[in-house]
Amino acid sequence: MKKKWKWVVAVLLCAAVLIGSRLQDSGQIHFDVKKIVYSSEDLTFMRNFLRGVFGRDQDSTITVSTETVNNELLSFVAVKPYNNGYLLTYEEAIPIIAIENGLVVYTGHSKHTGKTVSVFYEDDTTVTYGNVDSFSLLPYTSIEKGSTLANKEVGDLYIQIEKDGNILNLEQTIEWMKEYTQS
C-alpha cells in the first residue's frame, strides 16, 4: 500500500507539469513551466524534495563490501578534441559506469555524437557520453553510483564534462577521470 500512494503522487505531479505546459502554450498562464522542468537547479531541488517526501526503503538496499571502479574508462589509446568535448579511442569494449548518484537528463541520438547519454550528478557535474553502442535508460531516470549507464564497443567514445557551468579542457577532463575512476 505504501508504494501505491507514491505512484499516485508521481502521476499527479506529471499530470500537473503536462497541464501547466499546455496552459502556457495556449497563453492562459504566463509562468514558464518548461524552465522549471528543464533547468538543472530545479531538477536538483525537485529530486531532493521528492527524496525527502518519499524517503528510501531500508529493505531495498544491499550492503556490499567492494566499490565498483571504472578503470576501463582510462584505458583509451588516443584522444582528440571534438565538438566541445573529446573523442577517446578504445581497443576493447568497456562499460560506462555512474561515478556517483545522479539523474539521466538525456538519452537519444545526436547528429554529432550518435547514441548519447547525459547524466547530471549530485556534485553539479554533467557528463555527456556519445557514440555509445547501447544504453537502456530513459531520461529523468535516477541512477546510483556504480550502475551501468551504457556500453561502448571498440572505437571512439565522446565525452564532455561540464562542472559548475564550465566545460573542462583536456587536462581537467583527464584529471576528473582519474579522480573518479580510481576512488
Coordinates of N, CA, C and O in Angstrom, one line a residue:
M1 N 0.8 -1.2 0.0 CA 0.0 0.0 0.0 C 0.9 1.3 0.0 O 0.5 2.2 -0.6
K2 N 2.0 1.2 0.7 CA 2.9 2.3 0.8 C 3.4 2.8 -0.6 O 3.5 4.0 -0.9
K3 N 3.7 1.8 -1.5 CA 4.2 2.2 -2.8 C 3.1 2.7 -3.7 O 3.4 3.5 -4.6
K4 N 1.9 2.4 -3.5 CA 0.8 2.8 -4.3 C 0.6 4.3 -4.2 O 0.4 5.0 -5.2
W5 N 0.7 4.9 -3.0 CA 0.5 6.3 -2.9 C 1.6 7.1 -3.5 O 1.5 8.2 -4.0
K6 N 2.8 6.5 -3.6 CA 4.0 7.1 -4.2 C 3.7 7.3 -5.7 O 4.0 8.3 -6.3
W7 N 3.2 6.2 -6.3 CA 2.8 6.2 -7.7 C 1.7 7.2 -8.0 O 1.8 7.9 -9.0
V8 N 0.8 7.3 -7.1 CA -0.3 8.3 -7.3 C 0.2 9.7 -7.3 O -0.1 10.5 -8.2
V9 N 1.1 10.0 -6.4 CA 1.7 11.3 -6.3 C 2.5 11.6 -7.5 O 2.5 12.7 -8.1
A10 N 3.3 10.6 -8.0 CA 4.1 10.8 -9.2 C 3.3 11.1 -10.4 O 3.6 11.9 -11.2
V11 N 2.2 10.4 -10.6 CA 1.3 10.6 -11.7 C 0.7 11.9 -11.6 O 0.6 12.7 -12.6
L12 N 0.3 12.4 -10.4 CA -0.3 13.7 -10.3 C 0.7 14.8 -10.6 O 0.4 15.8 -11.2
L13 N 1.9 14.6 -10.1 CA 3.0 15.6 -10.4 C 3.2 15.7 -11.9 O 3.3 16.8 -12.5
C14 N 3.3 14.5 -12.6 CA 3.5 14.5 -14.0 C 2.3 15.2 -14.7 O 2.5 16.0 -15.7
A15 N 1.1 14.9 -14.3 CA -0.1 15.5 -14.9 C -0.1 17.0 -14.7 O -0.4 17.8 -15.7
A16 N 0.3 17.5 -13.6 CA 0.4 18.9 -13.3 C 1.4 19.6 -14.2 O 1.1 20.7 -14.7
V17 N 2.5 19.0 -14.4 CA 3.5 19.6 -15.4 C 3.0 19.6 -16.8 O 3.1 20.6 -17.5
L18 N 2.4 18.5 -17.2 CA 1.9 18.5 -18.6 C 0.7 19.5 -18.8 O 0.7 20.2 -19.8
I19 N -0.2 19.6 -17.8 CA -1.3 20.6 -17.9 C -0.7 22.0 -17.9 O -1.1 22.8 -18.6
G20 N 0.3 22.2 -17.0 CA 0.9 23.6 -16.9 C 1.6 23.9 -18.2 O 1.5 25.1 -18.7
S21 N 2.2 23.0 -18.9 CA 2.9 23.2 -20.2 C 1.8 23.6 -21.2 O 2.0 24.5 -22.0
R22 N 0.7 22.8 -21.3 CA -0.3 23.1 -22.3 C -0.9 24.5 -22.0 O -1.2 25.2 -23.0
L23 N -1.2 24.8 -20.7 CA -1.8 26.1 -20.4 C -0.8 27.3 -20.8 O -1.2 28.3 -21.3
Q24 N 0.5 27.0 -20.6 CA 1.5 28.0 -21.0 C 1.5 28.2 -22.5 O 1.5 29.3 -23.0
D25 N 1.5 27.1 -23.3 CA 1.5 27.1 -24.7 C 0.3 27.8 -25.3 O 0.4 28.5 -26.3
S26 N -0.9 27.7 -24.6 CA -2.1 28.3 -25.1 C -2.2 29.8 -24.6 O -3.1 30.5 -25.0
G27 N -1.3 30.2 -23.8 CA -1.3 31.6 -23.3 C -2.2 31.9 -22.1 O -2.4 33.0 -21.8
Q28 N -2.7 30.8 -21.5 CA -3.6 31.0 -20.4 C -2.9 31.3 -19.1 O -3.5 31.9 -18.2
I29 N -1.6 30.9 -19.0 CA -0.8 31.3 -17.8 C 0.5 31.8 -18.4 O 0.9 31.5 -19.5
H30 N 1.1 32.7 -17.6 CA 2.3 33.4 -18.0 C 3.5 32.9 -17.3 O 4.6 33.6 -17.4
F31 N 3.4 31.9 -16.5 CA 4.5 31.3 -15.8 C 5.2 30.3 -16.6 O 4.6 29.4 -17.3
D32 N 6.6 30.3 -16.7 CA 7.3 29.4 -17.6 C 7.5 28.1 -17.0 O 8.5 27.8 -16.2
V33 N 6.6 27.1 -17.2 CA 6.7 25.8 -16.6 C 7.9 25.0 -17.2 O 8.5 24.3 -16.4
K34 N 8.2 25.2 -18.5 CA 9.3 24.4 -19.1 C 10.6 24.8 -18.5 O 11.5 24.0 -18.4
K35 N 10.8 26.0 -18.1 CA 12.0 26.5 -17.4 C 12.3 25.7 -16.2 O 13.4 25.3 -15.9
I36 N 11.2 25.5 -15.4 CA 11.3 24.7 -14.1 C 11.7 23.3 -14.4 O 12.6 22.7 -13.8
V37 N 11.0 22.7 -15.4 CA 11.2 21.3 -15.6 C 12.6 21.0 -16.3 O 13.2 19.9 -16.0
Y38 N 13.1 21.9 -17.0 CA 14.4 21.6 -17.8 C 15.6 22.2 -17.2 O 16.7 21.9 -17.6
S39 N 15.6 23.1 -16.2 CA 16.8 23.6 -15.6 C 17.4 22.7 -14.6 O 16.6 22.0 -13.8
S40 N 18.7 22.6 -14.5 CA 19.3 21.6 -13.6 C 19.2 21.9 -12.2 O 19.1 21.1 -11.3
E41 N 19.1 23.2 -11.8 CA 19.0 23.6 -10.4 C 17.6 23.2 -9.9 O 17.5 22.7 -8.8
D42 N 16.6 23.4 -10.7 CA 15.2 23.0 -10.3 C 15.1 21.5 -10.3 O 14.4 20.9 -9.5
L43 N 15.8 20.8 -11.2 CA 15.7 19.3 -11.2 C 16.4 18.8 -9.9 O 15.9 17.9 -9.2
T44 N 17.5 19.4 -9.5 CA 18.1 19.0 -8.2 C 17.2 19.3 -7.0 O 17.0 18.5 -6.1
F45 N 16.5 20.5 -7.0 CA 15.6 20.8 -6.0 C 14.4 19.8 -5.9 O 14.1 19.3 -4.8
M46 N 13.9 19.5 -7.1 CA 12.7 18.5 -7.1 C 13.2 17.1 -6.7 O 12.5 16.5 -5.9
R47 N 14.4 16.7 -7.1 CA 14.8 15.4 -6.7 C 15.0 15.3 -5.2 O 14.6 14.4 -4.6
N48 N 15.7 16.3 -4.6 CA 15.9 16.3 -3.2 C 14.6 16.4 -2.4 O 14.5 15.8 -1.4
F49 N 13.7 17.2 -2.9 CA 12.4 17.3 -2.3 C 11.6 16.0 -2.3 O 11.1 15.5 -1.2
L50 N 11.6 15.3 -3.4 CA 11.0 14.0 -3.5 C 11.7 13.0 -2.7 O 11.0 12.1 -2.1
R51 N 13.0 13.0 -2.6 CA 13.7 12.1 -1.7 C 13.3 12.3 -0.3 O 13.1 11.3 0.5
G52 N 13.1 13.6 0.1 CA 12.7 13.8 1.5 C 11.3 13.4 1.8 O 11.0 12.8 2.8
V53 N 10.4 13.5 0.8 CA 9.0 13.1 0.9 C 8.9 11.6 0.9 O 8.3 11.0 1.8
F54 N 9.5 11.0 -0.1 CA 9.3 9.5 -0.2 C 10.3 8.7 0.6 O 10.1 7.6 0.9
G55 N 11.5 9.3 0.9 CA 12.5 8.5 1.6 C 13.0 7.4 0.8 O 12.8 7.3 -0.4
R56 N 13.6 6.5 1.4 CA 14.2 5.3 0.8 C 13.9 4.1 1.6 O 14.1 4.1 2.8
D57 N 13.3 3.1 1.0 CA 13.0 1.9 1.8 C 14.3 1.2 2.2 O 15.2 1.0 1.4
Q58 N 14.4 0.9 3.5 CA 15.6 0.3 4.0 C 15.8 -1.1 3.5 O 16.9 -1.6 3.4
D59 N 14.7 -1.8 3.2 CA 14.8 -3.2 2.7 C 15.3 -3.3 1.3 O 15.7 -4.3 0.8
S60 N 15.3 -2.1 0.5 CA 15.7 -2.2 -0.9 C 17.1 -2.1 -1.1 O 17.6 -2.2 -2.3
T61 N 17.9 -1.8 -0.1 CA 19.4 -1.6 -0.3 C 20.1 -2.8 0.3 O 19.7 -3.4 1.3
I62 N 21.2 -3.2 -0.4 CA 22.0 -4.3 0.0 C 23.4 -3.8 0.2 O 24.0 -3.1 -0.7
T63 N 24.1 -4.1 1.3 CA 25.4 -3.6 1.6 C 26.4 -4.5 0.9 O 26.3 -5.8 1.0
V64 N 27.3 -4.0 0.2 CA 28.4 -4.8 -0.5 C 29.7 -4.3 0.1 O 29.9 -3.2 0.5
S65 N 30.7 -5.2 0.0 CA 32.0 -4.9 0.6 C 32.9 -4.2 -0.4 O 33.9 -3.6 0.1
T66 N 32.7 -4.3 -1.7 CA 33.6 -3.6 -2.6 C 32.9 -2.6 -3.4 O 31.7 -2.7 -3.7
E67 N 33.6 -1.5 -3.8 CA 33.0 -0.5 -4.6 C 33.4 -0.7 -6.1 O 34.5 -1.2 -6.4
T68 N 32.5 -0.4 -7.0 CA 32.8 -0.6 -8.4 C 33.8 0.5 -8.8 O 33.6 1.7 -8.5
V69 N 34.8 0.1 -9.5 CA 35.8 1.0 -10.0 C 35.8 0.9 -11.5 O 35.9 -0.2 -12.1
N70 N 35.7 2.0 -12.2 CA 35.7 2.0 -13.6 C 37.0 2.4 -14.2 O 37.2 3.4 -14.9
N71 N 38.0 1.5 -14.0 CA 39.3 1.8 -14.6 C 39.4 1.7 -16.1 O 40.3 2.2 -16.7
E72 N 38.4 1.0 -16.7 CA 38.4 0.9 -18.1 C 38.3 2.2 -18.8 O 38.7 2.3 -20.0
L73 N 37.6 3.2 -18.2 CA 37.5 4.5 -18.8 C 38.9 5.1 -19.1 O 39.0 5.9 -20.1
L74 N 39.9 4.8 -18.3 CA 41.2 5.3 -18.6 C 42.0 4.5 -19.5 O 43.2 4.9 -19.8
S75 N 41.5 3.5 -20.1 CA 42.3 2.6 -21.0 C 42.2 3.0 -22.4 O 42.6 2.2 -23.3
F76 N 41.9 4.3 -22.7 CA 41.9 4.7 -24.1 C 43.3 4.8 -24.7 O 44.3 5.0 -23.9
V77 N 43.4 4.7 -26.0 CA 44.8 4.7 -26.6 C 45.0 6.0 -27.4 O 46.2 6.3 -27.7
A78 N 44.0 6.8 -27.7 CA 44.2 8.1 -28.3 C 43.1 9.0 -27.9 O 42.0 8.6 -27.5
V79 N 43.4 10.3 -28.0 CA 42.4 11.3 -27.7 C 42.5 12.5 -28.7 O 43.6 12.8 -29.1
K80 N 41.3 13.0 -29.1 CA 41.4 14.2 -29.9 C 40.1 15.1 -29.6 O 39.1 14.5 -29.2
P81 N 40.3 16.4 -29.7 CA 39.2 17.3 -29.5 C 38.1 17.1 -30.5 O 38.4 16.8 -31.7
Y82 N 36.8 17.2 -30.0 CA 35.7 17.1 -31.0 C 34.5 17.7 -30.3 O 34.0 17.3 -29.2
N83 N 33.9 18.7 -31.0 CA 32.6 19.3 -30.6 C 32.4 19.6 -29.1 O 31.5 19.1 -28.5
N84 N 33.3 20.4 -28.6 CA 33.3 20.9 -27.2 C 33.6 19.8 -26.2 O 33.5 19.9 -25.0
G85 N 34.1 18.6 -26.7 CA 34.5 17.5 -25.8 C 35.6 16.8 -26.5 O 36.4 17.4 -27.2
Y86 N 35.7 15.5 -26.2 CA 36.9 14.8 -26.7 C 36.4 13.4 -27.1 O 35.5 12.8 -26.6
L87 N 37.1 12.9 -28.2 CA 36.9 11.5 -28.6 C 38.0 10.7 -28.1 O 39.2 10.9 -28.3
L88 N 37.7 9.7 -27.3 CA 38.6 8.8 -26.7 C 38.5 7.5 -27.5 O 37.4 6.9 -27.6
T89 N 39.6 6.9 -28.0 CA 39.7 5.7 -28.8 C 40.0 4.5 -27.9 O 41.0 4.5 -27.2
Y90 N 39.1 3.5 -28.0 CA 39.3 2.3 -27.2 C 39.5 1.1 -28.1 O 38.9 1.0 -29.2
E91 N 40.4 0.2 -27.7 CA 40.7 -1.0 -28.4 C 39.9 -2.2 -27.9 O 40.0 -3.3 -28.4
E92 N 39.2 -2.1 -26.7 CA 38.4 -3.1 -26.1 C 37.1 -2.5 -25.7 O 37.0 -1.3 -25.4
A93 N 36.1 -3.3 -25.6 CA 34.8 -2.9 -25.1 C 34.8 -2.5 -23.7 O 35.6 -3.2 -22.9
I94 N 34.1 -1.4 -23.3 CA 34.1 -1.0 -21.9 C 32.7 -0.7 -21.5 O 31.9 -0.3 -22.3
P95 N 32.4 -0.9 -20.2 CA 31.1 -0.4 -19.7 C 31.2 1.1 -19.2 O 32.3 1.5 -18.7
I96 N 30.2 1.9 -19.4 CA 30.2 3.2 -18.8 C 29.4 3.2 -17.5 O 28.2 2.8 -17.5
I97 N 30.1 3.5 -16.4 CA 29.6 3.3 -15.1 C 29.3 4.6 -14.4 O 30.2 5.5 -14.5
A98 N 28.2 4.8 -13.7 CA 28.0 6.0 -13.0 C 29.0 6.2 -11.9 O 29.3 5.3 -11.1
I99 N 29.5 7.4 -11.8 CA 30.6 7.7 -10.8 C 30.0 8.1 -9.5 O 30.7 8.0 -8.5
E100 N 28.7 8.5 -9.4 CA 28.0 8.7 -8.2 C 26.5 8.8 -8.5 O 26.1 8.6 -9.6
N101 N 25.7 9.1 -7.5 CA 24.3 9.2 -7.7 C 24.0 10.4 -8.6 O 24.6 11.4 -8.5
G102 N 23.0 10.2 -9.4 CA 22.6 11.3 -10.3 C 21.3 11.1 -11.0 O 20.5 10.2 -10.6
L103 N 21.1 11.8 -12.1 CA 19.9 11.8 -12.9 C 20.3 11.8 -14.3 O 21.0 12.7 -14.8
V104 N 19.7 10.9 -15.1 CA 19.9 10.9 -16.5 C 19.0 12.0 -17.1 O 17.8 12.0 -16.9
V105 N 19.7 13.0 -17.8 CA 18.9 14.1 -18.3 C 18.7 14.0 -19.8 O 17.8 14.7 -20.3
Y106 N 19.4 13.1 -20.5 CA 19.2 13.0 -21.9 C 19.6 11.6 -22.4 O 20.7 11.1 -22.0
T107 N 18.8 10.9 -23.2 CA 19.2 9.7 -23.9 C 18.6 9.8 -25.3 O 17.5 10.3 -25.4
G108 N 19.4 9.5 -26.2 CA 18.9 9.6 -27.6 C 20.0 9.6 -28.6 O 21.1 9.2 -28.3
H109 N 19.7 10.1 -29.8 CA 20.6 10.1 -30.9 C 20.9 11.6 -31.3 O 19.9 12.3 -31.5
S110 N 22.1 11.9 -31.4 CA 22.5 13.3 -31.8 C 23.3 13.2 -33.1 O 23.9 12.2 -33.5
K111 N 23.2 14.3 -33.8 CA 23.8 14.4 -35.2 C 25.3 14.2 -35.1 O 25.9 13.6 -35.9
H112 N 25.9 14.8 -34.0 CA 27.4 14.8 -33.9 C 27.9 13.7 -33.1 O 29.1 13.2 -33.3
T113 N 27.2 13.2 -32.2 CA 27.7 12.2 -31.2 C 26.9 10.8 -31.2 O 27.2 10.0 -30.3
G114 N 26.1 10.6 -32.2 CA 25.4 9.3 -32.3 C 24.5 9.0 -31.0 O 23.9 10.0 -30.5
K115 N 24.5 7.8 -30.6 CA 23.8 7.4 -29.4 C 24.4 8.1 -28.2 O 25.7 8.0 -28.0
T116 N 23.7 8.9 -27.5 CA 24.2 9.7 -26.4 C 23.5 9.6 -25.1 O 22.2 9.5 -25.1
V117 N 24.2 9.7 -24.0 CA 23.6 9.7 -22.7 C 24.3 10.8 -21.9 O 25.5 10.9 -21.9
S118 N 23.4 11.7 -21.3 CA 23.9 12.8 -20.5 C 23.4 12.5 -19.1 O 22.2 12.2 -18.9
V119 N 24.3 12.7 -18.1 CA 24.0 12.4 -16.7 C 24.3 13.7 -15.9 O 25.4 14.2 -16.0
F120 N 23.4 14.1 -15.0 CA 23.6 15.2 -14.1 C 23.9 14.6 -12.7 O 23.0 13.9 -12.2
Y121 N 25.1 14.7 -12.2 CA 25.5 14.1 -10.9 C 25.2 15.1 -9.8 O 25.1 16.3 -10.0
E122 N 25.1 14.6 -8.6 CA 24.8 15.4 -7.4 C 25.8 16.5 -7.1 O 25.5 17.4 -6.3
D123 N 27.0 16.4 -7.6 CA 28.0 17.5 -7.3 C 28.0 18.6 -8.4 O 29.0 19.2 -8.6
D124 N 26.9 18.7 -9.1 CA 26.7 19.7 -10.1 C 27.6 19.5 -11.3 O 28.0 20.5 -12.0
T125 N 27.9 18.3 -11.6 CA 28.6 17.9 -12.8 C 27.7 17.2 -13.8 O 27.0 16.3 -13.4
T126 N 27.8 17.7 -15.1 CA 27.0 17.0 -16.1 C 28.0 16.3 -17.1 O 28.9 17.0 -17.6
V127 N 27.9 15.0 -17.3 CA 28.8 14.3 -18.2 C 28.0 13.8 -19.3 O 26.9 13.1 -19.1
T128 N 28.4 14.0 -20.5 CA 27.8 13.5 -21.7 C 28.7 12.5 -22.4 O 29.9 12.7 -22.6
Y129 N 28.2 11.3 -22.6 CA 28.9 10.2 -23.2 C 28.2 10.0 -24.6 O 27.0 9.7 -24.6
G130 N 29.0 10.1 -25.7 CA 28.4 9.9 -27.0 C 29.1 8.8 -27.7 O 30.1 8.3 -27.3
N131 N 28.5 8.4 -28.9 CA 29.0 7.3 -29.7 C 28.9 6.0 -28.9 O 29.7 5.1 -29.2
V132 N 28.0 5.9 -27.9 CA 27.9 4.6 -27.2 C 27.2 3.6 -28.1 O 26.5 4.0 -29.0
D133 N 27.4 2.3 -27.8 CA 26.7 1.3 -28.6 C 25.4 0.9 -28.1 O 24.5 0.5 -28.9
S134 N 25.2 1.0 -26.8 CA 23.9 0.6 -26.2 C 23.7 1.2 -24.9 O 24.6 1.5 -24.1
F135 N 22.4 1.6 -24.6 CA 22.0 2.0 -23.3 C 20.6 1.6 -23.1 O 19.9 1.4 -24.1
S136 N 20.1 1.5 -21.9 CA 18.8 1.1 -21.6 C 18.1 2.0 -20.6 O 17.2 1.6 -19.9
L137 N 18.5 3.2 -20.5 CA 17.9 4.2 -19.6 C 17.0 5.2 -20.3 O 17.3 5.5 -21.4
L138 N 16.1 5.7 -19.6 CA 15.2 6.7 -20.1 C 15.6 8.1 -19.4 O 16.1 8.1 -18.3
P139 N 15.3 9.2 -20.1 CA 15.5 10.5 -19.4 C 14.8 10.6 -18.1 O 13.7 10.0 -17.9
Y140 N 15.4 11.3 -17.2 CA 14.8 11.5 -15.8 C 14.8 10.2 -15.0 O 14.0 10.1 -14.1
T141 N 15.7 9.3 -15.3 CA 15.9 8.1 -14.5 C 16.9 8.4 -13.5 O 18.0 8.9 -13.8
S142 N 16.6 8.1 -12.2 CA 17.6 8.3 -11.2 C 18.5 7.1 -11.2 O 18.1 6.0 -11.4
I143 N 19.8 7.4 -11.0 CA 20.8 6.3 -11.1 C 21.7 6.4 -9.8 O 21.7 7.4 -9.1
E144 N 22.2 5.3 -9.5 CA 23.1 5.1 -8.3 C 24.5 4.9 -8.7 O 24.8 4.4 -9.8
K145 N 25.4 5.3 -7.8 CA 26.8 5.1 -8.1 C 27.1 3.6 -8.4 O 26.6 2.7 -7.7
G146 N 27.9 3.4 -9.4 CA 28.3 2.0 -9.8 C 27.3 1.3 -10.8 O 27.6 0.3 -11.3
S147 N 26.2 2.0 -11.1 CA 25.3 1.3 -12.0 C 25.8 1.6 -13.5 O 26.4 2.6 -13.8
T148 N 25.5 0.7 -14.4 CA 25.9 0.8 -15.7 C 25.0 1.7 -16.5 O 23.8 1.5 -16.5
L149 N 25.6 2.7 -17.1 CA 24.8 3.7 -17.9 C 24.7 3.2 -19.4 O 23.7 3.4 -20.0
A150 N 25.8 2.7 -19.9 CA 25.9 2.4 -21.3 C 27.0 1.4 -21.6 O 27.8 1.1 -20.6
N151 N 27.1 0.9 -22.8 CA 28.3 0.1 -23.2 C 28.9 0.6 -24.4 O 28.2 1.1 -25.3
K152 N 30.2 0.5 -24.5 CA 31.0 1.0 -25.6 C 31.8 -0.1 -26.2 O 32.6 -0.7 -25.5
E153 N 31.6 -0.4 -27.5 CA 32.4 -1.4 -28.1 C 33.7 -0.7 -28.6 O 33.9 0.4 -28.4
V154 N 34.5 -1.4 -29.3 CA 35.8 -0.9 -29.8 C 35.5 0.3 -30.7 O 34.6 0.3 -31.5
G155 N 36.3 1.4 -30.5 CA 36.1 2.6 -31.3 C 36.2 3.9 -30.5 O 36.7 3.9 -29.4
D156 N 35.6 5.0 -31.0 CA 35.7 6.3 -30.3 C 34.5 6.5 -29.4 O 33.3 6.3 -29.8
L157 N 34.8 7.0 -28.2 CA 33.7 7.4 -27.2 C 33.9 8.9 -27.1 O 34.9 9.4 -26.8
Y158 N 32.8 9.6 -27.2 CA 32.7 11.0 -27.0 C 32.5 11.3 -25.5 O 31.6 10.7 -24.9
I159 N 33.2 12.2 -24.9 CA 33.0 12.6 -23.5 C 33.1 14.1 -23.4 O 34.0 14.7 -24.0
Q160 N 32.1 14.7 -22.7 CA 32.2 16.1 -22.4 C 31.7 16.3 -21.0 O 30.7 15.7 -20.5
I161 N 32.6 17.0 -20.2 CA 32.3 17.1 -18.8 C 32.1 18.6 -18.5 O 33.0 19.4 -18.8
E162 N 31.0 18.9 -17.9 CA 30.7 20.3 -17.5 C 30.5 20.4 -16.0 O 29.7 19.7 -15.4
K163 N 31.4 21.1 -15.4 CA 31.4 21.2 -13.9 C 31.2 22.7 -13.5 O 32.0 23.5 -14.0
D164 N 30.2 22.9 -12.7 CA 29.9 24.3 -12.2 C 29.7 25.2 -13.4 O 30.2 26.4 -13.3
G165 N 29.1 24.8 -14.5 CA 28.8 25.6 -15.6 C 30.0 25.8 -16.6 O 29.8 26.5 -17.6
N166 N 31.1 25.2 -16.4 CA 32.3 25.3 -17.3 C 32.6 24.0 -17.9 O 32.7 23.0 -17.2
I167 N 32.9 24.0 -19.2 CA 33.3 22.7 -19.8 C 34.7 22.5 -19.6 O 35.6 23.4 -19.8
L168 N 35.1 21.3 -19.1 CA 36.5 21.1 -18.8 C 37.4 20.9 -20.0 O 36.9 20.3 -21.0
N169 N 38.6 21.4 -19.9 CA 39.6 21.2 -21.0 C 40.2 19.8 -20.9 O 39.8 19.0 -20.0
L170 N 41.1 19.5 -21.8 CA 41.6 18.1 -21.9 C 42.3 17.7 -20.6 O 42.0 16.6 -20.0
E171 N 43.2 18.6 -20.1 CA 43.9 18.2 -18.8 C 42.9 18.0 -17.7 O 43.0 17.1 -16.9
Q172 N 41.9 18.9 -17.5 CA 40.9 18.8 -16.5 C 40.1 17.6 -16.7 O 39.7 16.9 -15.7
T173 N 39.7 17.2 -17.9 CA 38.9 16.0 -18.2 C 39.7 14.8 -17.7 O 39.1 13.9 -17.1
I174 N 41.0 14.7 -18.1 CA 41.8 13.5 -17.7 C 41.9 13.5 -16.2 O 41.8 12.4 -15.6
E175 N 42.1 14.6 -15.5 CA 42.2 14.6 -14.0 C 40.9 14.2 -13.4 O 40.9 13.4 -12.4
W176 N 39.8 14.6 -14.0 CA 38.5 14.2 -13.5 C 38.3 12.7 -13.6 O 37.8 12.1 -12.7
M177 N 38.7 12.2 -14.8 CA 38.5 10.8 -15.0 C 39.4 10.0 -14.0 O 38.9 9.0 -13.5
K178 N 40.6 10.4 -13.8 CA 41.5 9.8 -12.8 C 40.9 9.8 -11.4 O 40.9 8.8 -10.7
E179 N 40.4 10.9 -11.0 CA 39.8 11.1 -9.7 C 38.6 10.2 -9.4 O 38.5 9.5 -8.4
Y180 N 37.7 10.1 -10.4 CA 36.5 9.3 -10.2 C 36.6 7.8 -10.6 O 35.8 7.0 -10.2
T181 N 37.6 7.4 -11.3 CA 37.7 6.0 -11.7 C 38.6 5.3 -10.8 O 38.6 4.0 -10.8
Q182 N 39.4 5.9 -10.0 CA 40.4 5.2 -9.1 C 40.0 5.4 -7.7 O 40.9 5.3 -6.8
S183 N 38.8 5.8 -7.4 CA 38.4 6.0 -6.0 C 38.2 4.7 -5.2 O 38.0 3.7 -5.8

